[in-house]
Coordinates of N, CA, C and O in Angstrom, one line a residue:
X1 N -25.4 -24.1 -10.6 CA -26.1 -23.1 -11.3 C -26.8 -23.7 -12.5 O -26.1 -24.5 -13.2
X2 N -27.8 -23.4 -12.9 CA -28.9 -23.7 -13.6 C -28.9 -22.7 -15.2 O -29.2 -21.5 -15.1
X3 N -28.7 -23.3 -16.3 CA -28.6 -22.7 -17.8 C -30.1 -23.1 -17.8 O -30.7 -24.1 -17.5
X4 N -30.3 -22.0 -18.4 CA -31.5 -22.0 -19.5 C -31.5 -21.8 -20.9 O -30.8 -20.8 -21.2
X5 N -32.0 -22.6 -21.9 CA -31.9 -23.1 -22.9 C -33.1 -22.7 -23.7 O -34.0 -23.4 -23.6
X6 N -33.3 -21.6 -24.7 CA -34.9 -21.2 -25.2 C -34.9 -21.7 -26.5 O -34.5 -20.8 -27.3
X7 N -35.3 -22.7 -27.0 CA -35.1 -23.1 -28.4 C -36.5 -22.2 -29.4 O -37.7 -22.1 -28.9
X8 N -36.3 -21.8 -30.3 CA -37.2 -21.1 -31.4 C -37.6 -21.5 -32.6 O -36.6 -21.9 -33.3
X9 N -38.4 -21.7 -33.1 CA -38.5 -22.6 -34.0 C -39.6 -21.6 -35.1 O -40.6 -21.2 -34.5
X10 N -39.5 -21.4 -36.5 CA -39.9 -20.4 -36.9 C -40.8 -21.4 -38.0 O -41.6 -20.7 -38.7
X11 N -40.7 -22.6 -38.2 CA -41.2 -23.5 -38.8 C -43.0 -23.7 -38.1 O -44.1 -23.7 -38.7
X12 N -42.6 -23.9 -36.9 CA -44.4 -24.2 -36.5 C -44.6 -23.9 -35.2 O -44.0 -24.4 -34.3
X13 N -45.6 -22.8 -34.9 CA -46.0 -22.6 -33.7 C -46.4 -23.3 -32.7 O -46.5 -22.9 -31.6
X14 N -46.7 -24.8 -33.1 CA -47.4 -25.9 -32.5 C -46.0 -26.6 -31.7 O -46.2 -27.3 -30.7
X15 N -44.7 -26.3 -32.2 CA -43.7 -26.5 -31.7 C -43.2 -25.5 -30.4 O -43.1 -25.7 -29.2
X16 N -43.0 -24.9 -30.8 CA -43.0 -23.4 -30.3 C -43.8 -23.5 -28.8 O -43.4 -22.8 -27.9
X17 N -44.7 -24.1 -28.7 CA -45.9 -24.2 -27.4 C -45.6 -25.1 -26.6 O -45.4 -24.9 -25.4
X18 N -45.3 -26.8 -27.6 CA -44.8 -27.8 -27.2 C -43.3 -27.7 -26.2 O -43.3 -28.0 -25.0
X19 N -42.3 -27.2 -26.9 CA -41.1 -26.4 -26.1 C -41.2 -25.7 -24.5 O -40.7 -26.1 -23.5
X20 N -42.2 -24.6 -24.9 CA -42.4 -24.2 -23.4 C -43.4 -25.1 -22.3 O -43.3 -25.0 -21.0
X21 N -44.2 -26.1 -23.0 CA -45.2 -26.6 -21.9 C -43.8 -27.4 -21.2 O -43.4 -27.3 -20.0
X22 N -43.3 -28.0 -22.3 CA -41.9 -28.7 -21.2 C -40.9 -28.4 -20.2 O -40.2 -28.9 -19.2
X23 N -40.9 -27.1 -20.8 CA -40.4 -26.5 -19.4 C -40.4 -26.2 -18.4 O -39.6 -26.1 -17.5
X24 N -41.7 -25.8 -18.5 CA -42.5 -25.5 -17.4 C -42.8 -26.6 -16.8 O -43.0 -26.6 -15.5
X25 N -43.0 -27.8 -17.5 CA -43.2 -29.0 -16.8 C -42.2 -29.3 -15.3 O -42.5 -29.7 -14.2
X26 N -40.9 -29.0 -16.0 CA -39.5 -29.3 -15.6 C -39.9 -28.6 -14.0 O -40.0 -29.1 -12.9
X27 N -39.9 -26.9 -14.5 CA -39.6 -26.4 -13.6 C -40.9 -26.4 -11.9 O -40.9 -26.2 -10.7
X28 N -41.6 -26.7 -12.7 CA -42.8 -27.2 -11.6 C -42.6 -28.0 -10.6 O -42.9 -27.8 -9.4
X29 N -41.8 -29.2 -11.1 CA -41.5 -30.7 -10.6 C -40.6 -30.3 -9.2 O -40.7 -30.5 -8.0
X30 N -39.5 -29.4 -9.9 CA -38.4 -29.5 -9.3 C -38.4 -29.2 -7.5 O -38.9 -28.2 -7.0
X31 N -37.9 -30.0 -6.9 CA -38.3 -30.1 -5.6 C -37.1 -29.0 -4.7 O -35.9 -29.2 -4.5
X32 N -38.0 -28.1 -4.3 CA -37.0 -27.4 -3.6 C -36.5 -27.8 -1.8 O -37.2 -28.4 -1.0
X33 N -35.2 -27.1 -1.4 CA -34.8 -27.6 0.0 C -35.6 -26.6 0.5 O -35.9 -25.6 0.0
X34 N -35.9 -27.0 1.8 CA -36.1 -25.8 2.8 C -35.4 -25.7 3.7 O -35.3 -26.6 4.5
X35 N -34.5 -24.4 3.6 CA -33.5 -24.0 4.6 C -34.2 -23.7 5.4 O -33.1 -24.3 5.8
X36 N -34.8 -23.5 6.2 CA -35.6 -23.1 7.3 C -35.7 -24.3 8.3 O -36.1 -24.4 9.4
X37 N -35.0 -25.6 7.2 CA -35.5 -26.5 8.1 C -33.6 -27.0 9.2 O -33.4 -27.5 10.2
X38 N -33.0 -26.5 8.4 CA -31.5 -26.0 8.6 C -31.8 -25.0 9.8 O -32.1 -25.7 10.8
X39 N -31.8 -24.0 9.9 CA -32.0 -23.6 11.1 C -32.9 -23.7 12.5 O -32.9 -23.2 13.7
X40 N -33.6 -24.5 11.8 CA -34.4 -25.1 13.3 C -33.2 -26.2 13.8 O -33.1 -26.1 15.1
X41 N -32.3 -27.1 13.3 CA -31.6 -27.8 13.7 C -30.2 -27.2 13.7 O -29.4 -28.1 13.7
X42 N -29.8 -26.4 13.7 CA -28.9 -25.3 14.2 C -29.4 -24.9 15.5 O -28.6 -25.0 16.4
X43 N -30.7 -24.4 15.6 CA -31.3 -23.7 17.2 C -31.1 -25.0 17.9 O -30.3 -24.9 18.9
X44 N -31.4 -26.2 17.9 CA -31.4 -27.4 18.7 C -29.8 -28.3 18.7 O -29.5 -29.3 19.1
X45 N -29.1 -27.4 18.0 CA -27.7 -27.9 18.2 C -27.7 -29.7 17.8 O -26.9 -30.4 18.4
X46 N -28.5 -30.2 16.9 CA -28.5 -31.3 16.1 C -27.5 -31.1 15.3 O -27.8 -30.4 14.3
X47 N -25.7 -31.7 15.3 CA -24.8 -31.3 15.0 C -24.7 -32.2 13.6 O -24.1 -31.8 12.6
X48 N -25.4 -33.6 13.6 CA -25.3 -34.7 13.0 C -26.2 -34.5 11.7 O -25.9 -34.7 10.5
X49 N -27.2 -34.2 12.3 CA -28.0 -34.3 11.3 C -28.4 -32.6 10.4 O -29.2 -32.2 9.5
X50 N -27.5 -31.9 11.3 CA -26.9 -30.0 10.7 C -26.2 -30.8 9.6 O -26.8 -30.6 8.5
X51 N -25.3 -31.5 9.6 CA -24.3 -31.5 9.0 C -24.5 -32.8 7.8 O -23.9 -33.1 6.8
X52 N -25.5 -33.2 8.1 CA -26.3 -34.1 6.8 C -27.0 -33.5 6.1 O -26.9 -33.7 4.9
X53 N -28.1 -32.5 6.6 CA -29.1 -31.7 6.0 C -28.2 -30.5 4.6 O -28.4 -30.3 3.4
X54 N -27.3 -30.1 5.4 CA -26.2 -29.5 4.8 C -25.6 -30.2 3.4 O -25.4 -29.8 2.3
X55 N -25.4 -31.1 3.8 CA -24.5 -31.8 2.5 C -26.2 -32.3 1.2 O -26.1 -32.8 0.0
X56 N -27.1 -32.0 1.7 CA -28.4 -32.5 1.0 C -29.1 -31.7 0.3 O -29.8 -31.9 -0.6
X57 N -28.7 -30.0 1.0 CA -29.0 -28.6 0.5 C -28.3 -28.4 -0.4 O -28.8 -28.1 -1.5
X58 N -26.7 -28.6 -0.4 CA -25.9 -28.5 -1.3 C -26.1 -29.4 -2.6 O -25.8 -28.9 -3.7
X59 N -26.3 -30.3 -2.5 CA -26.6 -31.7 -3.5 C -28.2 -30.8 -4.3 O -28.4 -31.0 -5.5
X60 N -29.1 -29.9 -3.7 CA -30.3 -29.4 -4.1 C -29.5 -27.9 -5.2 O -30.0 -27.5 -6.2
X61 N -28.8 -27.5 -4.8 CA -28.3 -26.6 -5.4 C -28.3 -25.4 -4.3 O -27.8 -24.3 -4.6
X62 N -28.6 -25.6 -3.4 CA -28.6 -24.7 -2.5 C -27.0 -23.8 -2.4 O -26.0 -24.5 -2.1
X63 N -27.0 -22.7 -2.6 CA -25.5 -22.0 -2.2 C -25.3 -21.9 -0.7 O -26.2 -21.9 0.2
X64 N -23.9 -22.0 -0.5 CA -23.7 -21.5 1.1 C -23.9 -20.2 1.0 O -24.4 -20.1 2.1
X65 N -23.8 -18.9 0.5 CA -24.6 -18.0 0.5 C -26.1 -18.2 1.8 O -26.3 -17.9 3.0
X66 N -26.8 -18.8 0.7 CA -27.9 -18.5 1.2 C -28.1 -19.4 2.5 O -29.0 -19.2 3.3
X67 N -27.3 -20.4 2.7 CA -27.2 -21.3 4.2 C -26.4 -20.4 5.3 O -26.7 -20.5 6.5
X68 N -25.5 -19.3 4.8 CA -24.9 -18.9 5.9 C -26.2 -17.5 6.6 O -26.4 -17.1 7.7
X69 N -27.0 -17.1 5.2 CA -27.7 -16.1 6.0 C -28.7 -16.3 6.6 O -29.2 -15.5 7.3
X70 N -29.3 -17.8 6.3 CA -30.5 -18.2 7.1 C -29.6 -18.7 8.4 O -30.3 -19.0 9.4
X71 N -28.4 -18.9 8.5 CA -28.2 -19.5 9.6 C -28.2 -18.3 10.5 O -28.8 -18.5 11.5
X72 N -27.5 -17.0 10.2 CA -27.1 -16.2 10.6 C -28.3 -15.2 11.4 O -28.2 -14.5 12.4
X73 N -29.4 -15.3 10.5 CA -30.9 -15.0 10.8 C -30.8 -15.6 12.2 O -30.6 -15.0 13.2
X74 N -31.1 -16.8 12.1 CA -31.5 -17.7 13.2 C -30.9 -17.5 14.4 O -31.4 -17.7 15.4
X75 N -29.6 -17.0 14.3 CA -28.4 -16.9 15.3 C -29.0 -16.0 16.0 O -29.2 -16.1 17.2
X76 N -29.6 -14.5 15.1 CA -29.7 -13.0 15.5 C -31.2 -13.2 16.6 O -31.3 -13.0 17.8
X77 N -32.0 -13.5 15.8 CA -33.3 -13.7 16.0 C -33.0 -14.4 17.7 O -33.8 -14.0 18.6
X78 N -32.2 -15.3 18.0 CA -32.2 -16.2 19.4 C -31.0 -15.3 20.3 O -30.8 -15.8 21.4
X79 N -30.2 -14.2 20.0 CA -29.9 -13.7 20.5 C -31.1 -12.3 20.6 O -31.3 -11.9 21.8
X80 N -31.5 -12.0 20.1 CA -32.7 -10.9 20.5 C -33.6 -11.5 21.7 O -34.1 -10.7 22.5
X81 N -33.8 -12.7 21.7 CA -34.4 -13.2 22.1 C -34.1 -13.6 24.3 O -34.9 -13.8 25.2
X82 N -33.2 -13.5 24.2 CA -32.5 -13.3 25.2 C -32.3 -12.2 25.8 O -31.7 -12.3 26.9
X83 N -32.8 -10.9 25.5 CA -32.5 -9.3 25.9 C -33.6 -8.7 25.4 O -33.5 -7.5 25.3
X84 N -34.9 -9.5 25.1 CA -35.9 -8.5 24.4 C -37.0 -9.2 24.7 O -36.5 -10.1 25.5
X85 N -38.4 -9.4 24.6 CA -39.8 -9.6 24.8 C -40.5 -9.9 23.2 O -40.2 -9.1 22.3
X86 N -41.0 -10.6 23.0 CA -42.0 -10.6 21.6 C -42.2 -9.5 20.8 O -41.9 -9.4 19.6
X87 N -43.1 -8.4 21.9 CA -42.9 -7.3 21.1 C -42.2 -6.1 20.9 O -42.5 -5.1 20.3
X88 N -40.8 -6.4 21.7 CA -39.7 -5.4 21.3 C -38.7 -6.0 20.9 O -37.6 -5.5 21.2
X89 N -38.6 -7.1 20.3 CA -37.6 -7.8 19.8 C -37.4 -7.5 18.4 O -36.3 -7.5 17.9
X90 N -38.8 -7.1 17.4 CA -38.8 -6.4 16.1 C -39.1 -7.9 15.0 O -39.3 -7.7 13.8
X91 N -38.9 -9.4 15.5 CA -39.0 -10.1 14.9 C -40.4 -10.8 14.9 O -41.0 -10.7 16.0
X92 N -40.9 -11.4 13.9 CA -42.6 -12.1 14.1 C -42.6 -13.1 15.6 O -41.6 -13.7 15.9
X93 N -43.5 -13.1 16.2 CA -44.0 -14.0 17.0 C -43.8 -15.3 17.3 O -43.8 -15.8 18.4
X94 N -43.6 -16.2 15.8 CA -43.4 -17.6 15.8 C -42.2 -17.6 15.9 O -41.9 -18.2 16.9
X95 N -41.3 -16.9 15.2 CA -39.7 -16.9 15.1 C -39.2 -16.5 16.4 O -38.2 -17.1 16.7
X96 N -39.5 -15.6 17.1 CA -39.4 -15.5 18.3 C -39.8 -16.5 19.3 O -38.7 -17.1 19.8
X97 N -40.9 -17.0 19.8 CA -41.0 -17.8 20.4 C -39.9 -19.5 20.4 O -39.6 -20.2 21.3
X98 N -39.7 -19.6 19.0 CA -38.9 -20.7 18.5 C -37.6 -20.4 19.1 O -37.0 -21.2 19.8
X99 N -37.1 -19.4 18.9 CA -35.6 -19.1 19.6 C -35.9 -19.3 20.8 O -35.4 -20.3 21.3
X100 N -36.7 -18.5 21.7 CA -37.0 -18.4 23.0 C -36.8 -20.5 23.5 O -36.0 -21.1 24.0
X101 N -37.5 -20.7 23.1 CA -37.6 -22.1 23.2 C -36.4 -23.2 23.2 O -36.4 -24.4 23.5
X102 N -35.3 -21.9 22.3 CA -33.6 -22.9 22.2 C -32.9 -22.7 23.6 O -32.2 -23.4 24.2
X103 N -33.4 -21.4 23.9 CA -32.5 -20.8 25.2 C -31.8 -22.2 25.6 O -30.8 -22.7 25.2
X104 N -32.6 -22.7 26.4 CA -31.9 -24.3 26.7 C -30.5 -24.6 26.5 O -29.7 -24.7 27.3
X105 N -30.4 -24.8 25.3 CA -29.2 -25.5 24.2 C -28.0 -24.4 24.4 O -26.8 -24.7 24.5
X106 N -28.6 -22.9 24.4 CA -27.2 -22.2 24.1 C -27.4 -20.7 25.5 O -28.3 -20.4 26.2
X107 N -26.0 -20.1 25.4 CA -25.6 -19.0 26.3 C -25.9 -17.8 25.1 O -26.1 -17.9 23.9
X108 N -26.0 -16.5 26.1 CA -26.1 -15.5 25.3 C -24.4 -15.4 24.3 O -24.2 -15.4 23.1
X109 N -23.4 -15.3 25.5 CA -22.1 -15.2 24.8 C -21.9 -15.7 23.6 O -21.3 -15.2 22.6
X110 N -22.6 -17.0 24.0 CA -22.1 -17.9 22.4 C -22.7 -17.8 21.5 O -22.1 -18.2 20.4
X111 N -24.0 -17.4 21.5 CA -24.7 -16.9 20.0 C -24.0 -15.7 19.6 O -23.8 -15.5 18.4
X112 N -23.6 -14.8 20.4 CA -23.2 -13.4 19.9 C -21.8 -14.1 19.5 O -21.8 -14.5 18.3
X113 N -20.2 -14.6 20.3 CA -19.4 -15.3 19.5 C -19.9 -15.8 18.2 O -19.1 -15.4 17.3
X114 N -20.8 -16.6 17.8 CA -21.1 -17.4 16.5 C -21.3 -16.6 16.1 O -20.2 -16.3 15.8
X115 N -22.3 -15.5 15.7 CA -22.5 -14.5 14.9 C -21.5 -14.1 14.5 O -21.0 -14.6 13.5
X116 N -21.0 -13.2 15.2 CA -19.3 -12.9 14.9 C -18.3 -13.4 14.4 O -17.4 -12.8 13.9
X117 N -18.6 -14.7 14.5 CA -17.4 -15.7 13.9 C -18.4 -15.9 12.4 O -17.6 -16.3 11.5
X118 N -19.5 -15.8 11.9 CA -19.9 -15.7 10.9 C -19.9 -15.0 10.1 O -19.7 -15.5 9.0
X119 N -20.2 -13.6 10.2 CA -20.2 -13.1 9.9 C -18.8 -12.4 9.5 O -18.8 -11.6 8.5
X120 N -17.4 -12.6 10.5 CA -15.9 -12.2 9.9 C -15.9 -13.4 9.0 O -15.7 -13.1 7.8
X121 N -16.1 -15.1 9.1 CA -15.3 -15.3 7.9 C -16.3 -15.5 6.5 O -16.1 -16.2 5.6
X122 N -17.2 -14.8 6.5 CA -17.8 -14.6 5.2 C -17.4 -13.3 4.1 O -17.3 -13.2 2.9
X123 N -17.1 -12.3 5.8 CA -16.2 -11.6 4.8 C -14.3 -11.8 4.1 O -13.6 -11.6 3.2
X124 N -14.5 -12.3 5.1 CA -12.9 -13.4 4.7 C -12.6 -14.2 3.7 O -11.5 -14.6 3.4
X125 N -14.0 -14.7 3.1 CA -14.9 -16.0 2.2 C -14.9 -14.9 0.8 O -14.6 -15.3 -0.4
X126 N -15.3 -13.2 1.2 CA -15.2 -12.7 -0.3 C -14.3 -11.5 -0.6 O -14.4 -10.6 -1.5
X127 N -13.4 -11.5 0.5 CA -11.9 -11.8 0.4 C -10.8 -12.3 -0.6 O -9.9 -11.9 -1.3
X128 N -11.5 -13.7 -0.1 CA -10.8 -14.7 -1.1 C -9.7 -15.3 -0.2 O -8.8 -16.0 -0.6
X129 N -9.9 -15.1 0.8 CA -9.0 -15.7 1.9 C -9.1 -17.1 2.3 O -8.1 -17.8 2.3
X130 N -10.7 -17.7 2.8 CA -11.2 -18.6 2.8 C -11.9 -19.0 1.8 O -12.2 -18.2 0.8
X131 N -12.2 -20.3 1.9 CA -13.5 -20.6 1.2 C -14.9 -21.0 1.6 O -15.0 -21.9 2.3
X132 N -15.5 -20.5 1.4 CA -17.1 -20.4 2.2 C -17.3 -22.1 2.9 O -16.9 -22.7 3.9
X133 N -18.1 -22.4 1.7 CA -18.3 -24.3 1.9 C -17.4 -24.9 3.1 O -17.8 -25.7 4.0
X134 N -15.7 -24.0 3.0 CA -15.2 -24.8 4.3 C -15.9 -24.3 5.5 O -16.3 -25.0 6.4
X135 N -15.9 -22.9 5.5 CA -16.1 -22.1 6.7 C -17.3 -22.6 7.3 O -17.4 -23.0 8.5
X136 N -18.7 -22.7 6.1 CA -20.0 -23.5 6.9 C -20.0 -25.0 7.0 O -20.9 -25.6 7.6
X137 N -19.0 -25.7 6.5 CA -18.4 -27.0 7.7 C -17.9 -26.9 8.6 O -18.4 -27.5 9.6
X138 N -16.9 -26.0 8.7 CA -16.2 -26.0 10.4 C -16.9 -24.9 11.1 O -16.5 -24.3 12.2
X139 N -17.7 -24.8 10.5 CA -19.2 -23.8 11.7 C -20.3 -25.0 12.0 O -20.8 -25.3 13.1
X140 N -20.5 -25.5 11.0 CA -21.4 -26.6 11.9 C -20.8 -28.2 13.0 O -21.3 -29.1 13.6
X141 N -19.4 -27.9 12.5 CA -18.9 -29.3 13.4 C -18.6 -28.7 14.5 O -18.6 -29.2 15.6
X142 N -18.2 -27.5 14.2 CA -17.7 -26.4 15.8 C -19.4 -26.4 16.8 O -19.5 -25.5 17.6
X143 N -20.4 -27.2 16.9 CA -21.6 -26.7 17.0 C -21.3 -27.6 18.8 O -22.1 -27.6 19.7

C-alpha cells in the first residue's frame, strides 16, 4: 500500500510547485502490471509462467483482490462462451472470441468447478478462515 506524503511550505511558493512537479514526476514513471495479461495465461493453462507472472504482480503491488477478480472474469466470460454465441453471451466481441478460442485447453465442468472453488474460498479468505495469497497459489498450481 502506497502513503502519500503532502509537504507545505508557507515560506515560498516556488517550493510549493517544486514539491508537486515531483510527484507527479514519481507518479507518472510508475510502471503498472497488466492483469489482463494474467488471464490470458490462465485461459491457456500456462501453469508456469501463471504462477511467475503472479509472484511479479504481487512484487508491482498488485492485490490478490484484484488477481482473483480478473481471474474470475476470465473464468465466467469462457464459460458463457461455451453455452452462448457472441451476441447473447452479454460480453464484448474480443473477450468472447478469446475464450472461445481456449475451449481447447478446458471442459465446461471445470471452468464452472473453478469458478466455484473461487469464488467459496474468497469468501472463506474474508472469513478469516483462509488466506487469500494462499488460496490464489493453490488455484494456480491446481491449473
Amino acid at each position: 500500500m502506497d502513503t502519500t506524503v503532502i509537504i507545505v511550505s508557507y515560506k515560498s511558493d516556488h517550493l510549493i510547485e517544486k514539491n508537486i512537479a515531483i510527484f507527479d514526476k514519481k507518479t507518472k514513471d510508475t510502471p503498472k502490471f497488466n492483469t489482463f495479461a494474467l488471464s490470458d495465461l490462465l485461459l491457456v493453462k500456462n501453469k508456469k509462467k501463471l504462477w511467475v507472472s503472479y509472484h511479479e504482480a504481487k512484487h508491482a503491488g498488485v492485490s490478490d483482490e484484484e488477481i482473483h477478480g480478473v481471474f474470475l472474469w476470465q473464468l465466467r466470460s469462457l464459460s458463457l462462451s461455451f453455452s452462448h454465441t457472441s451476441s447473447t453471451s452479454g460480453v464484448k466481441p474480443f473477450v468472447f472470441n478469446k475464450a472461445k478460442g481456449a475451449q481447447s485447453k478446458w471442459k465446461k465442468r471445470e471452468v464452472d468447478s473453478k469458478i466455484l472453488n473461487l469464488v467459496t474460498e474468497y469468501h472463506e479468505a474474508r472469513r478469516g478462515k483462509v488466506l487469500l495469497p494462499l488460496v490464489m497459489e493453490t488455484f494456480i498450481l491446481s491449473l
